[in-house]
Amino acid sequence: MYSLKKNYKLILYFFLIFTLLFLPFLFTSSFALTLFCKMGVLIIFSVAYNMLLGQTGLLSFGHAIYFGLAGYASIHFLSGINNNYFPSLPIFILPFIGAFIGLALGFVIGYLSTKRVGTAFAMISLGFCELVTALTLIFVVFFNGEDGIQADRVTGNNYFGLTYGPQNEVYYLILFWCIFSVLIMYLLTRTPFGRMCNAVRDNQQRAEFVGYDVRKIRWMAFSLSAMFAGAAGSLHAINYEHIGFESVSLAQSGMVLFMAYIGGVGNFLGPILGAISLTYLDTMLSDMTEAWVLYFGIIFVIVIAYAPQGLAGLILMHDPIIRNKPSLLKKLAIPYVFFGISILLLVVGFTSLIELIHSLKSNHSVLKVYWIEISNQNFLIWIMFILLTILGILACKRSYTQTKTVWDEVIEDIKLGFIK
Amino acid sequence: MSIEVLLFIIFNGLLYGMFLFMLSSGLTLIFGMMGILNFAHASFFMIGAYLGYQISLYSNFWIAIFFAPIIVGYMGAMVEKYGLRNIHKYGHIAELLFTFGLFYIIEELVQMIWGKTPVSYKVPELLNFPLIQISGMDYPAYSIFRLVLSILIFLAIYRVLSKTKTGLIIKASLTNPEIVAALGHNVPRVFSNVFGFGCGLAGLAGVMAGNVIGTEPSMALLLGPIVFVVVVTGGLGSIKGALVASLIIGMMQTAAVSLELNLNNAFQYLGFNVDVNSILNHFTSITISQLSPIVPYLLLIIILIARPRGLFGKRDV
């Protein structure tokens, strides 16, 4: 029994990898596969980003530089294979090239920008981001301006019989790289270097007193993070067979920031959670509504204000209860259900209102919210959703206080258990 | 370089520089005082432009230029009071992230209300006539009006900060908020007011510039980073620094835009030509005017790395 309990995490991970391997057989539609591929790429990117933001405490607005430029380089290599400059280069190792380019860029830019921390560092990264975005539009010969570059990934020698024509072969390529790089990044957090990153984040002066060069640690973390971002960018380019200036822009950097932060920067699994959920929402919502960036922004701001540890933090908050007194979870169930219902009320009311306002700009007077067709000409509908939103706000406020009271009681209970 | 080109650069640089000053002077105060680098500052500028358009649709420009900045300032104060103040305990990075989220929200809301295409916000008829002519270019009375108004505003802020008691309290809260609070001043309210005032200034800049540079939802994204360049270059909390930095950046960019020189010209001067069809030509044929968008960001990076206190700042960013 003991060994099972000790190894349950390992078994869980094997089970997870096993499921991931069979995912293309469970979801055969091309839509699902494309979504999984996108998720895989963004998981690598956001975990790499969190190496910097969560583990070393450096906020970067320019991490898309390494993602995008590695993508550009990979596309050039891909078209090099297309044009028979180096026909025997396997596509499989393109992410290595991307990672190397990310590392080289991160090494140089990191040397300059890790001289500063905090807001100044963030500003430097923003400056580099804008600089590189402007350069991609200036150097047309390499970046091809606003159109970006295309290349064909079904090319060159077919090693192991892989042509990368069908999407599921790309899925396995991305899956391999995703597991491989996330594993390495996880192992990095367990090394003395990973621990020193945390120390530099938490207390720079103490880390200095221990005898470490804090800047060197920041520089190393920056370069490594850029390296993995480069690998992700390379996979992104292979996946879409196209890369454009928007993948080096502030929008892409902002997206990965959203993913890491909403998922939770305090935990290693947070960015993975964030990348999966936001990519899913992104794909689903961008079909249904035009205001999805607005919803992203609002979720982001709410997470900053009320759950600075993100989704992962909210889940892991329950860890002490599960470990010490799982029976207390029952006590939390009822307030949680009420809280959930109030949030649902608010979300339905608010999003419907936003969609109603949005529909005023278009020519259609009838719109579909939550599978129901309504007309924006009807005055009563407006009143109804405004009331629903207000009701949602009030219910949220009330159930938040209630949940907090119960939560405090539960935590108090556990603390008492320790004293006894 | 002829004297006419020089005059053109100086005058256009002055116009653009004073516009940048109006846009970023508010953020200089906010950043210097509270350490909050408001990512959404340019978004308040955009709201100002749109409100200016909307109000002048219903009435006229003069009412818009009076009321729109007040509304924007009030919005800014509310953002500080109900948003940023609660996040303050998580540190400056969280505040920066909050304003980053706000930037996205405001852009989307503006698109939702006024649409994705530019609105036709026009220069007031009263001032829409050529007033002076410099090196063959006509300058409408409206640009002179903007120039004069922004100079007046600089003088007013400078005077308030250096000569009045309000300015004294603001400057004291900038360096030593605890002691100012101990003396009985409501420091959070001072912060709120300064934040609102800064946003209002950005709003005023929006009302004045929206009808010249075009009022569209992407204007915040285009101007946002340049605001940071001015603030960082000028130095924390220094209104004088913001003015000098704005003028420098304004002149540099106008100069860069009007220089159609490239490396090919330099090589020709040295006596050898670059083959037009070679790959090298792709790089050497890029003119300085093409490179002008990167000038401010280069300046931002250099200042932050080499001299993080900026030109007139008293402490590092």
Short mmCIF file of N, CA, C and O in Angstrom, two decimals, chain B residues 77-193:
data_model
loop_
_atom_site.label_atom_id
_atom_site.label_comp_id
_atom_site.label_asym_id
_atom_site.label_seq_id
_atom_site.Cartn_x
_atom_site.Cartn_y
_atom_site.Cartn_z
N ALA B 77 -9.87 58.59 -11.91
CA ALA B 77 -9.91 58.59 -10.45
C ALA B 77 -10.67 57.37 -9.94
O ALA B 77 -10.28 56.74 -8.94
N MET B 78 -11.75 57.00 -10.64
CA MET B 78 -12.53 55.83 -10.23
C MET B 78 -11.71 54.54 -10.39
O MET B 78 -11.76 53.65 -9.54
N VAL B 79 -10.96 54.47 -11.48
CA VAL B 79 -10.11 53.29 -11.70
C VAL B 79 -9.10 53.16 -10.55
O VAL B 79 -8.87 52.08 -10.02
N GLU B 80 -8.55 54.32 -10.14
CA GLU B 80 -7.58 54.27 -9.05
C GLU B 80 -8.26 53.84 -7.76
O GLU B 80 -7.76 52.99 -7.03
N LYS B 81 -9.42 54.43 -7.50
CA LYS B 81 -10.08 54.21 -6.21
C LYS B 81 -10.59 52.78 -6.07
O LYS B 81 -10.38 52.14 -5.03
N TYR B 82 -11.25 52.26 -7.11
CA TYR B 82 -11.88 50.95 -6.98
C TYR B 82 -11.04 49.81 -7.53
O TYR B 82 -11.30 48.66 -7.24
N GLY B 83 -10.03 50.14 -8.34
CA GLY B 83 -9.22 49.06 -8.89
C GLY B 83 -7.83 49.00 -8.30
O GLY B 83 -7.49 48.14 -7.49
N LEU B 84 -7.04 50.02 -8.65
CA LEU B 84 -5.62 49.96 -8.30
C LEU B 84 -5.36 49.96 -6.81
O LEU B 84 -4.44 49.30 -6.34
N ARG B 85 -6.20 50.68 -6.05
CA ARG B 85 -5.94 50.78 -4.61
C ARG B 85 -6.00 49.40 -3.95
O ARG B 85 -5.27 49.12 -3.01
N ASN B 86 -6.90 48.54 -4.45
CA ASN B 86 -7.02 47.20 -3.87
C ASN B 86 -5.87 46.30 -4.26
O ASN B 86 -5.59 45.32 -3.59
N ILE B 87 -5.24 46.62 -5.38
CA ILE B 87 -4.19 45.74 -5.88
C ILE B 87 -2.83 46.16 -5.36
O ILE B 87 -1.87 45.41 -5.42
N HIS B 88 -2.80 47.36 -4.79
CA HIS B 88 -1.53 47.91 -4.32
C HIS B 88 -0.75 46.94 -3.44
O HIS B 88 0.46 46.87 -3.50
N LYS B 89 -1.49 46.13 -2.64
CA LYS B 89 -0.81 45.24 -1.70
C LYS B 89 -0.03 44.13 -2.40
O LYS B 89 0.86 43.53 -1.80
N TYR B 90 -0.36 43.85 -3.67
CA TYR B 90 0.38 42.80 -4.38
C TYR B 90 1.63 43.33 -5.08
O TYR B 90 2.33 42.58 -5.75
N GLY B 91 1.86 44.62 -5.00
CA GLY B 91 3.10 45.17 -5.55
C GLY B 91 2.92 45.84 -6.92
O GLY B 91 1.85 45.79 -7.52
N HIS B 92 4.01 46.47 -7.36
CA HIS B 92 3.96 47.26 -8.60
C HIS B 92 3.74 46.40 -9.83
O HIS B 92 3.13 46.85 -10.80
N ILE B 93 4.27 45.17 -9.81
CA ILE B 93 4.11 44.32 -10.99
C ILE B 93 2.63 43.99 -11.20
O ILE B 93 2.12 44.04 -12.32
N ALA B 94 1.92 43.70 -10.10
CA ALA B 94 0.50 43.41 -10.22
C ALA B 94 -0.26 44.63 -10.73
O ALA B 94 -1.19 44.51 -11.53
N GLU B 95 0.16 45.82 -10.26
CA GLU B 95 -0.50 47.05 -10.72
C GLU B 95 -0.28 47.23 -12.22
O GLU B 95 -1.20 47.58 -12.96
N LEU B 96 0.95 46.98 -12.63
CA LEU B 96 1.27 47.10 -14.07
C LEU B 96 0.41 46.12 -14.88
O LEU B 96 -0.16 46.47 -15.92
N LEU B 97 0.28 44.89 -14.36
CA LEU B 97 -0.53 43.89 -15.05
C LEU B 97 -1.99 44.30 -15.10
O LEU B 97 -2.68 44.10 -16.09
N PHE B 98 -2.47 44.90 -14.00
CA PHE B 98 -3.87 45.35 -13.96
C PHE B 98 -4.13 46.37 -15.05
O PHE B 98 -5.10 46.27 -15.81
N THR B 99 -3.21 47.34 -15.17
CA THR B 99 -3.43 48.36 -16.20
C THR B 99 -3.27 47.76 -17.60
O THR B 99 -3.88 48.24 -18.54
N PHE B 100 -2.44 46.72 -17.70
CA PHE B 100 -2.31 46.02 -18.99
C PHE B 100 -3.65 45.39 -19.38
O PHE B 100 -4.08 45.48 -20.54
N GLY B 101 -4.30 44.76 -18.41
CA GLY B 101 -5.63 44.18 -18.67
C GLY B 101 -6.63 45.27 -19.02
O GLY B 101 -7.46 45.12 -19.93
N LEU B 102 -6.54 46.39 -18.30
CA LEU B 102 -7.43 47.52 -18.54
C LEU B 102 -7.29 48.05 -19.96
O LEU B 102 -8.27 48.41 -20.61
N PHE B 103 -6.05 48.05 -20.43
CA PHE B 103 -5.75 48.50 -21.78
C PHE B 103 -6.54 47.68 -22.80
O PHE B 103 -7.18 48.22 -23.71
N TYR B 104 -6.53 46.35 -22.62
CA TYR B 104 -7.30 45.47 -23.52
C TYR B 104 -8.79 45.77 -23.40
O TYR B 104 -9.50 45.86 -24.40
N ILE B 105 -9.27 45.90 -22.15
CA ILE B 105 -10.71 46.10 -21.93
C ILE B 105 -11.17 47.40 -22.60
O ILE B 105 -12.18 47.42 -23.31
N ILE B 106 -10.39 48.49 -22.38
CA ILE B 106 -10.82 49.77 -22.94
C ILE B 106 -10.83 49.71 -24.47
O ILE B 106 -11.76 50.19 -25.12
N GLU B 107 -9.80 49.07 -25.04
CA GLU B 107 -9.76 48.99 -26.50
C GLU B 107 -11.00 48.27 -27.03
O GLU B 107 -11.64 48.70 -28.00
N GLU B 108 -11.37 47.17 -26.37
CA GLU B 108 -12.54 46.40 -26.82
C GLU B 108 -13.82 47.19 -26.62
O GLU B 108 -14.71 47.17 -27.48
N LEU B 109 -13.93 47.88 -25.47
CA LEU B 109 -15.14 48.66 -25.22
C LEU B 109 -15.30 49.76 -26.26
O LEU B 109 -16.41 50.00 -26.76
N VAL B 110 -14.19 50.42 -26.58
CA VAL B 110 -14.25 51.50 -27.58
C VAL B 110 -14.70 50.93 -28.93
O VAL B 110 -15.54 51.51 -29.61
N GLN B 111 -14.15 49.76 -29.27
CA GLN B 111 -14.57 49.12 -30.53
C GLN B 111 -16.05 48.78 -30.50
O GLN B 111 -16.75 48.86 -31.50
N MET B 112 -16.50 48.40 -29.31
CA MET B 112 -17.90 47.98 -29.18
C MET B 112 -18.83 49.17 -29.35
O MET B 112 -19.88 49.07 -29.97
N ILE B 113 -18.43 50.32 -28.80
CA ILE B 113 -19.32 51.48 -28.83
C ILE B 113 -19.21 52.23 -30.16
O ILE B 113 -20.20 52.59 -30.77
N TRP B 114 -17.96 52.47 -30.62
CA TRP B 114 -17.80 53.33 -31.80
C TRP B 114 -17.40 52.57 -33.06
O TRP B 114 -17.13 53.17 -34.08
N GLY B 115 -17.26 51.26 -32.96
CA GLY B 115 -16.92 50.49 -34.16
C GLY B 115 -15.42 50.42 -34.40
O GLY B 115 -14.64 51.13 -33.76
N LYS B 116 -15.04 49.56 -35.36
CA LYS B 116 -13.61 49.33 -35.59
C LYS B 116 -13.00 50.33 -36.55
O LYS B 116 -11.79 50.48 -36.62
N THR B 117 -13.84 51.00 -37.32
CA THR B 117 -13.31 51.95 -38.31
C THR B 117 -13.15 53.33 -37.68
O THR B 117 -13.82 53.64 -36.69
N PRO B 118 -12.25 54.15 -38.24
CA PRO B 118 -12.06 55.50 -37.69
C PRO B 118 -13.34 56.32 -37.76
O PRO B 118 -14.14 56.16 -38.70
N VAL B 119 -13.56 57.18 -36.78
CA VAL B 119 -14.71 58.08 -36.83
C VAL B 119 -14.26 59.42 -37.41
O VAL B 119 -13.08 59.76 -37.33
N SER B 120 -15.19 60.15 -38.00
CA SER B 120 -14.80 61.41 -38.66
C SER B 120 -14.87 62.55 -37.65
O SER B 120 -15.87 63.24 -37.54
N TYR B 121 -13.80 62.70 -36.91
CA TYR B 121 -13.70 63.76 -35.92
C TYR B 121 -12.97 64.92 -36.58
O TYR B 121 -11.83 64.78 -36.99
N LYS B 122 -13.67 66.04 -36.72
CA LYS B 122 -13.13 67.12 -37.54
C LYS B 122 -12.56 68.27 -36.73
O LYS B 122 -12.99 68.54 -35.62
N VAL B 123 -11.61 68.94 -37.33
CA VAL B 123 -11.03 70.14 -36.75
C VAL B 123 -12.12 71.21 -36.73
O VAL B 123 -12.88 71.35 -37.69
N PRO B 124 -12.27 71.97 -35.61
CA PRO B 124 -13.32 73.00 -35.56
C PRO B 124 -13.18 74.01 -36.69
O PRO B 124 -12.07 74.45 -37.01
N GLU B 125 -14.33 74.36 -37.27
CA GLU B 125 -14.35 75.26 -38.43
C GLU B 125 -13.65 76.58 -38.14
O GLU B 125 -12.95 77.14 -38.98
N LEU B 126 -13.86 77.04 -36.92
CA LEU B 126 -13.35 78.35 -36.52
C LEU B 126 -11.84 78.48 -36.73
O LEU B 126 -11.34 79.54 -37.07
N LEU B 127 -11.13 77.35 -36.53
CA LEU B 127 -9.67 77.42 -36.59
C LEU B 127 -9.11 76.70 -37.81
O LEU B 127 -7.92 76.49 -37.91
N ASN B 128 -9.99 76.33 -38.73
CA ASN B 128 -9.53 75.52 -39.85
C ASN B 128 -9.16 76.39 -41.05
O ASN B 128 -9.77 76.34 -42.10
N PHE B 129 -8.16 77.26 -40.87
CA PHE B 129 -7.67 78.05 -42.01
C PHE B 129 -6.16 78.18 -41.86
O PHE B 129 -5.63 78.13 -40.75
N PRO B 130 -5.45 78.26 -42.98
CA PRO B 130 -3.99 78.36 -42.89
C PRO B 130 -3.57 79.67 -42.25
O PRO B 130 -4.00 80.75 -42.68
N LEU B 131 -2.78 79.57 -41.20
CA LEU B 131 -2.39 80.78 -40.48
C LEU B 131 -1.01 81.25 -40.88
O LEU B 131 -0.81 82.41 -41.23
N ILE B 132 -0.05 80.31 -40.83
CA ILE B 132 1.30 80.71 -41.20
C ILE B 132 1.85 79.73 -42.22
O ILE B 132 1.33 78.63 -42.38
N GLN B 133 2.92 80.13 -42.87
CA GLN B 133 3.54 79.28 -43.86
C GLN B 133 5.03 79.17 -43.55
O GLN B 133 5.71 80.18 -43.41
N ILE B 134 5.50 77.92 -43.36
CA ILE B 134 6.93 77.73 -43.10
C ILE B 134 7.47 76.79 -44.16
O ILE B 134 6.95 75.70 -44.35
N SER B 135 8.49 77.21 -44.81
CA SER B 135 9.16 76.47 -45.90
C SER B 135 8.15 75.76 -46.81
O SER B 135 8.20 74.56 -47.01
N GLY B 136 7.20 76.54 -47.28
CA GLY B 136 6.26 76.02 -48.27
C GLY B 136 5.13 75.20 -47.71
O GLY B 136 4.28 74.72 -48.46
N MET B 137 5.10 75.01 -46.39
CA MET B 137 4.01 74.22 -45.81
C MET B 137 3.04 75.15 -45.08
O MET B 137 3.47 76.02 -44.31
N ASP B 138 1.76 74.92 -45.31
CA ASP B 138 0.75 75.70 -44.61
C ASP B 138 0.46 75.07 -43.25
O ASP B 138 0.31 73.86 -43.14
N TYR B 139 0.41 75.91 -42.24
CA TYR B 139 0.01 75.40 -40.92
C TYR B 139 -1.31 76.02 -40.53
O TYR B 139 -1.42 77.25 -40.47
N PRO B 140 -2.34 75.19 -40.29
CA PRO B 140 -3.64 75.75 -39.92
C PRO B 140 -3.57 76.38 -38.53
O PRO B 140 -2.70 76.03 -37.72
N ALA B 141 -4.52 77.27 -38.30
CA ALA B 141 -4.56 77.96 -37.01
C ALA B 141 -4.71 76.96 -35.87
O ALA B 141 -4.25 77.20 -34.75
N TYR B 142 -5.34 75.82 -36.19
CA TYR B 142 -5.59 74.83 -35.14
C TYR B 142 -4.29 74.28 -34.56
O TYR B 142 -4.19 74.07 -33.35
N SER B 143 -3.26 74.06 -35.40
CA SER B 143 -2.01 73.53 -34.84
C SER B 143 -1.35 74.56 -33.94
O SER B 143 -0.74 74.21 -32.93
N ILE B 144 -1.47 75.84 -34.32
CA ILE B 144 -0.89 76.89 -33.48
C ILE B 144 -1.65 76.94 -32.15
O ILE B 144 -1.06 77.06 -31.07
N PHE B 145 -2.98 76.78 -32.25
CA PHE B 145 -3.80 76.76 -31.03
C PHE B 145 -3.36 75.63 -30.10
O PHE B 145 -3.20 75.82 -28.89
N ARG B 146 -3.13 74.44 -30.69
CA ARG B 146 -2.69 73.31 -29.88
C ARG B 146 -1.35 73.59 -29.23
O ARG B 146 -1.12 73.30 -28.06
N LEU B 147 -0.47 74.18 -30.03
CA LEU B 147 0.87 74.48 -29.52
C LEU B 147 0.79 75.44 -28.34
O LEU B 147 1.37 75.18 -27.27
N VAL B 148 0.02 76.50 -28.53
CA VAL B 148 -0.09 77.51 -27.47
C VAL B 148 -0.72 76.91 -26.23
O VAL B 148 -0.23 77.09 -25.10
N LEU B 149 -1.80 76.14 -26.43
CA LEU B 149 -2.50 75.57 -25.29
C LEU B 149 -1.59 74.62 -24.51
O LEU B 149 -1.56 74.64 -23.27
N SER B 150 -0.80 73.82 -25.23
CA SER B 150 0.05 72.87 -24.50
C SER B 150 1.17 73.58 -23.75
O SER B 150 1.55 73.18 -22.66
N ILE B 151 1.66 74.70 -24.34
CA ILE B 151 2.69 75.47 -23.61
C ILE B 151 2.08 76.07 -22.35
O ILE B 151 2.67 76.01 -21.26
N LEU B 152 0.85 76.59 -22.49
CA LEU B 152 0.17 77.17 -21.32
C LEU B 152 -0.01 76.12 -20.24
O LEU B 152 0.17 76.39 -19.04
N ILE B 153 -0.39 74.90 -20.66
CA ILE B 153 -0.61 73.85 -19.69
C ILE B 153 0.68 73.46 -18.98
O ILE B 153 0.71 73.26 -17.77
N PHE B 154 1.77 73.43 -19.76
CA PHE B 154 3.06 73.16 -19.11
C PHE B 154 3.35 74.20 -18.05
O PHE B 154 3.71 73.88 -16.91
N LEU B 155 3.17 75.48 -18.41
CA LEU B 155 3.46 76.55 -17.46
C LEU B 155 2.58 76.43 -16.23
O LEU B 155 3.04 76.59 -15.09
N ALA B 156 1.31 76.08 -16.46
CA ALA B 156 0.37 75.98 -15.34
C ALA B 156 0.79 74.85 -14.39
O ALA B 156 0.87 75.04 -13.17
N ILE B 157 1.08 73.67 -14.96
CA ILE B 157 1.48 72.55 -14.09
C ILE B 157 2.76 72.89 -13.35
O ILE B 157 2.90 72.64 -12.15
N TYR B 158 3.69 73.49 -14.09
CA TYR B 158 4.98 73.80 -13.49
C TYR B 158 4.81 74.76 -12.32
O TYR B 158 5.39 74.59 -11.26
N ARG B 159 3.94 75.74 -12.53
CA ARG B 159 3.71 76.74 -11.49
C ARG B 159 3.02 76.13 -10.28
O ARG B 159 3.41 76.36 -9.14
N VAL B 160 1.99 75.30 -10.57
CA VAL B 160 1.26 74.67 -9.46
C VAL B 160 2.21 73.80 -8.65
O VAL B 160 2.21 73.83 -7.42
N LEU B 161 3.05 73.04 -9.34
CA LEU B 161 3.93 72.11 -8.62
C LEU B 161 5.00 72.84 -7.83
O LEU B 161 5.40 72.41 -6.77
N SER B 162 5.48 73.99 -8.38
CA SER B 162 6.62 74.60 -7.71
C SER B 162 6.23 75.75 -6.79
O SER B 162 6.99 76.09 -5.88
N LYS B 163 5.05 76.35 -6.99
CA LYS B 163 4.76 77.57 -6.24
C LYS B 163 3.61 77.43 -5.23
O LYS B 163 3.49 78.25 -4.34
N THR B 164 2.73 76.44 -5.39
CA THR B 164 1.57 76.41 -4.51
C THR B 164 1.70 75.34 -3.43
O THR B 164 2.58 74.48 -3.49
N LYS B 165 0.78 75.41 -2.47
CA LYS B 165 0.81 74.44 -1.38
C LYS B 165 0.41 73.05 -1.89
O LYS B 165 0.96 72.03 -1.45
N THR B 166 -0.55 73.04 -2.81
CA THR B 166 -0.96 71.77 -3.41
C THR B 166 0.24 71.06 -4.02
O THR B 166 0.45 69.86 -3.81
N GLY B 167 1.02 71.85 -4.76
CA GLY B 167 2.20 71.28 -5.39
C GLY B 167 3.17 70.73 -4.37
O GLY B 167 3.77 69.67 -4.56
N LEU B 168 3.28 71.46 -3.26
CA LEU B 168 4.18 71.04 -2.19
C LEU B 168 3.74 69.69 -1.63
O LEU B 168 4.56 68.78 -1.43
N ILE B 169 2.42 69.56 -1.39
CA ILE B 169 1.90 68.29 -0.85
C ILE B 169 2.13 67.17 -1.85
O ILE B 169 2.57 66.08 -1.48
N ILE B 170 1.87 67.46 -3.14
CA ILE B 170 2.06 66.42 -4.16
C ILE B 170 3.51 65.99 -4.20
O ILE B 170 3.84 64.80 -4.19
N LYS B 171 4.41 66.98 -4.20
CA LYS B 171 5.83 66.63 -4.29
C LYS B 171 6.29 65.88 -3.04
O LYS B 171 7.11 64.95 -3.12
N ALA B 172 5.72 66.26 -1.90
CA ALA B 172 6.10 65.58 -0.67
C ALA B 172 5.59 64.14 -0.68
O ALA B 172 6.29 63.22 -0.27
N SER B 173 4.35 63.95 -1.17
CA SER B 173 3.81 62.59 -1.23
C SER B 173 4.61 61.75 -2.20
O SER B 173 4.63 60.53 -2.10
N LEU B 174 5.23 62.42 -3.16
CA LEU B 174 6.04 61.72 -4.13
C LEU B 174 7.23 61.04 -3.46
O LEU B 174 7.58 59.92 -3.77
N THR B 175 7.85 61.77 -2.55
CA THR B 175 9.07 61.22 -1.95
C THR B 175 8.79 60.54 -0.62
O THR B 175 9.42 59.55 -0.28
N ASN B 176 7.83 61.06 0.15
CA ASN B 176 7.68 60.56 1.51
C ASN B 176 6.22 60.46 1.93
O ASN B 176 5.76 61.23 2.77
N PRO B 177 5.47 59.51 1.36
CA PRO B 177 4.03 59.47 1.62
C PRO B 177 3.69 59.29 3.10
O PRO B 177 2.72 59.88 3.59
N GLU B 178 4.50 58.51 3.85
CA GLU B 178 4.14 58.24 5.25
C GLU B 178 4.13 59.52 6.07
O GLU B 178 3.23 59.76 6.87
N ILE B 179 5.16 60.34 5.85
CA ILE B 179 5.27 61.56 6.66
C ILE B 179 4.16 62.54 6.30
O ILE B 179 3.58 63.20 7.16
N VAL B 180 3.82 62.61 5.00
CA VAL B 180 2.73 63.48 4.58
C VAL B 180 1.43 63.03 5.24
O VAL B 180 0.64 63.85 5.72
N ALA B 181 1.24 61.70 5.30
CA ALA B 181 0.03 61.18 5.95
C ALA B 181 0.05 61.53 7.42
O ALA B 181 -0.98 61.88 8.01
N ALA B 182 1.22 61.45 8.04
CA ALA B 182 1.33 61.76 9.46
C ALA B 182 1.01 63.22 9.74
O ALA B 182 0.56 63.58 10.82
N LEU B 183 1.24 64.08 8.74
CA LEU B 183 0.94 65.50 8.91
C LEU B 183 -0.54 65.80 8.72
O LEU B 183 -0.97 66.94 8.76
N GLY B 184 -1.33 64.76 8.47
CA GLY B 184 -2.77 64.95 8.42
C GLY B 184 -3.35 65.08 7.03
O GLY B 184 -4.51 65.41 6.87
N HIS B 185 -2.58 64.80 5.99
CA HIS B 185 -3.13 64.85 4.64
C HIS B 185 -3.63 63.48 4.24
O HIS B 185 -3.03 62.46 4.60
N ASN B 186 -4.70 63.48 3.50
CA ASN B 186 -5.28 62.22 3.03
C ASN B 186 -4.51 61.76 1.79
O ASN B 186 -4.87 62.11 0.66
N VAL B 187 -3.44 61.00 2.01
CA VAL B 187 -2.56 60.64 0.89
C VAL B 187 -3.28 59.80 -0.18
O VAL B 187 -3.13 60.07 -1.37
N PRO B 188 -4.09 58.79 0.20
CA PRO B 188 -4.81 58.06 -0.85
C PRO B 188 -5.64 58.97 -1.74
O PRO B 188 -5.73 58.76 -2.95
N ARG B 189 -6.23 60.02 -1.10
CA ARG B 189 -7.04 60.91 -1.92
C ARG B 189 -6.16 61.76 -2.83
O ARG B 189 -6.50 62.03 -3.99
N VAL B 190 -5.01 62.16 -2.32
CA VAL B 190 -4.07 62.89 -3.16
C VAL B 190 -3.69 62.02 -4.36
O VAL B 190 -3.70 62.47 -5.51
N PHE B 191 -3.42 60.73 -4.07
CA PHE B 191 -3.08 59.80 -5.15
C PHE B 191 -4.20 59.72 -6.18
O PHE B 191 -3.98 59.82 -7.38
N SER B 192 -5.43 59.54 -5.67
CA SER B 192 -6.59 59.44 -6.55
C SER B 192 -6.70 60.67 -7.44
O SER B 192 -6.93 60.57 -8.64
N ASN B 193 -6.54 61.84 -6.80
CA ASN B 193 -6.68 63.08 -7.55
C ASN B 193 -5.59 63.22 -8.60
O ASN B 193 -5.86 63.62 -9.73
#
